[in-house]
Amino acid sequence: MAFRLAGAVAPLLLVALAAVARAEQSRAVAIVQSSEAAPFAVAAGAAVETLRAADASLRIESFTFTREESQAGRLPDRVKAFAADALVTLGSSATAAALDSVVPVPHIFAMVLYPQASGLLRAERPQSRGIALDIPLERHFDLLRRIKPDSR
């Protein structure tokens, strides 16, 4: 699973890497995950692995939201203090917090369900790009028909 995820997110991570390459000094990437749940941990590990393979000199720090931080809906001070040149967020709560915080660095998000409908794609943050977990309505109905073919 980590390999498939890394393959899907790798092009976006390379965008973050290009942004970091422009940094004069520290060259740092912060990875913020919405929770400690296994899918987020796997994604964070894949992101670190992909970034390290592209540039072993990067400073990479992973952060996991605590329940309180997630409920507060803002990027924790410890993430801001890291002073990253690029930010990778995994999950909706980490992404929303990053967008609501004033962090003027390139931002890559992944593992976000319906970012357009949930207001996470914002014109005032053109440096934010990511991968959505949108599932088309037709796919929902197709799966329902497979489970219960006689349904209307």
JSON list of C-alpha atoms in Angstrom, two decimals, residues 11 20 22 40 51 65 68 71 76-77 79-80 95 102 107 109 119-121 128 131 133 138 148:
[
{"chain": "A", "resi": 11, "resn": "PRO", "atom": "CA", "xyz": [4.47, 14.10, -8.36]},
{"chain": "A", "resi": 20, "resn": "VAL", "atom": "CA", "xyz": [12.20, 23.83, -1.11]},
{"chain": "A", "resi": 22, "resn": "ARG", "atom": "CA", "xyz": [14.44, 27.68, -3.94]},
{"chain": "A", "resi": 40, "resn": "PHE", "atom": "CA", "xyz": [-2.08, 8.51, 7.83]},
{"chain": "A", "resi": 51, "resn": "LEU", "atom": "CA", "xyz": [11.33, 13.09, -0.33]},
{"chain": "A", "resi": 65, "resn": "PHE", "atom": "CA", "xyz": [-2.36, 16.30, 15.39]},
{"chain": "A", "resi": 68, "resn": "GLU", "atom": "CA", "xyz": [-7.17, 18.80, 21.07]},
{"chain": "A", "resi": 71, "resn": "GLN", "atom": "CA", "xyz": [-10.57, 20.20, 17.50]},
{"chain": "A", "resi": 76, "resn": "PRO", "atom": "CA", "xyz": [0.01, 23.95, 16.20]},
{"chain": "A", "resi": 77, "resn": "ASP", "atom": "CA", "xyz": [2.81, 26.32, 17.22]},
{"chain": "A", "resi": 79, "resn": "VAL", "atom": "CA", "xyz": [4.65, 23.08, 13.36]},
{"chain": "A", "resi": 80, "resn": "LYS", "atom": "CA", "xyz": [5.04, 26.82, 12.80]},
{"chain": "A", "resi": 95, "resn": "THR", "atom": "CA", "xyz": [-5.34, 20.56, 5.66]},
{"chain": "A", "resi": 102, "resn": "VAL", "atom": "CA", "xyz": [-0.98, 32.12, 7.82]},
{"chain": "A", "resi": 107, "resn": "HIS", "atom": "CA", "xyz": [1.35, 23.46, 0.54]},
{"chain": "A", "resi": 109, "resn": "PHE", "atom": "CA", "xyz": [-2.35, 18.03, 0.61]},
{"chain": "A", "resi": 119, "resn": "GLY", "atom": "CA", "xyz": [-14.26, 24.64, 1.17]},
{"chain": "A", "resi": 120, "resn": "LEU", "atom": "CA", "xyz": [-10.63, 23.54, 1.26]},
{"chain": "A", "resi": 121, "resn": "LEU", "atom": "CA", "xyz": [-9.85, 24.73, -2.27]},
{"chain": "A", "resi": 128, "resn": "SER", "atom": "CA", "xyz": [-2.08, 24.87, -2.14]},
{"chain": "A", "resi": 131, "resn": "ILE", "atom": "CA", "xyz": [-5.00, 14.94, -4.23]},
{"chain": "A", "resi": 133, "resn": "LEU", "atom": "CA", "xyz": [-10.44, 11.41, -2.33]},
{"chain": "A", "resi": 138, "resn": "GLU", "atom": "CA", "xyz": [-22.11, 7.27, -10.14]},
{"chain": "A", "resi": 148, "resn": "LYS", "atom": "CA", "xyz": [-28.47, -5.13, -4.18]}
]
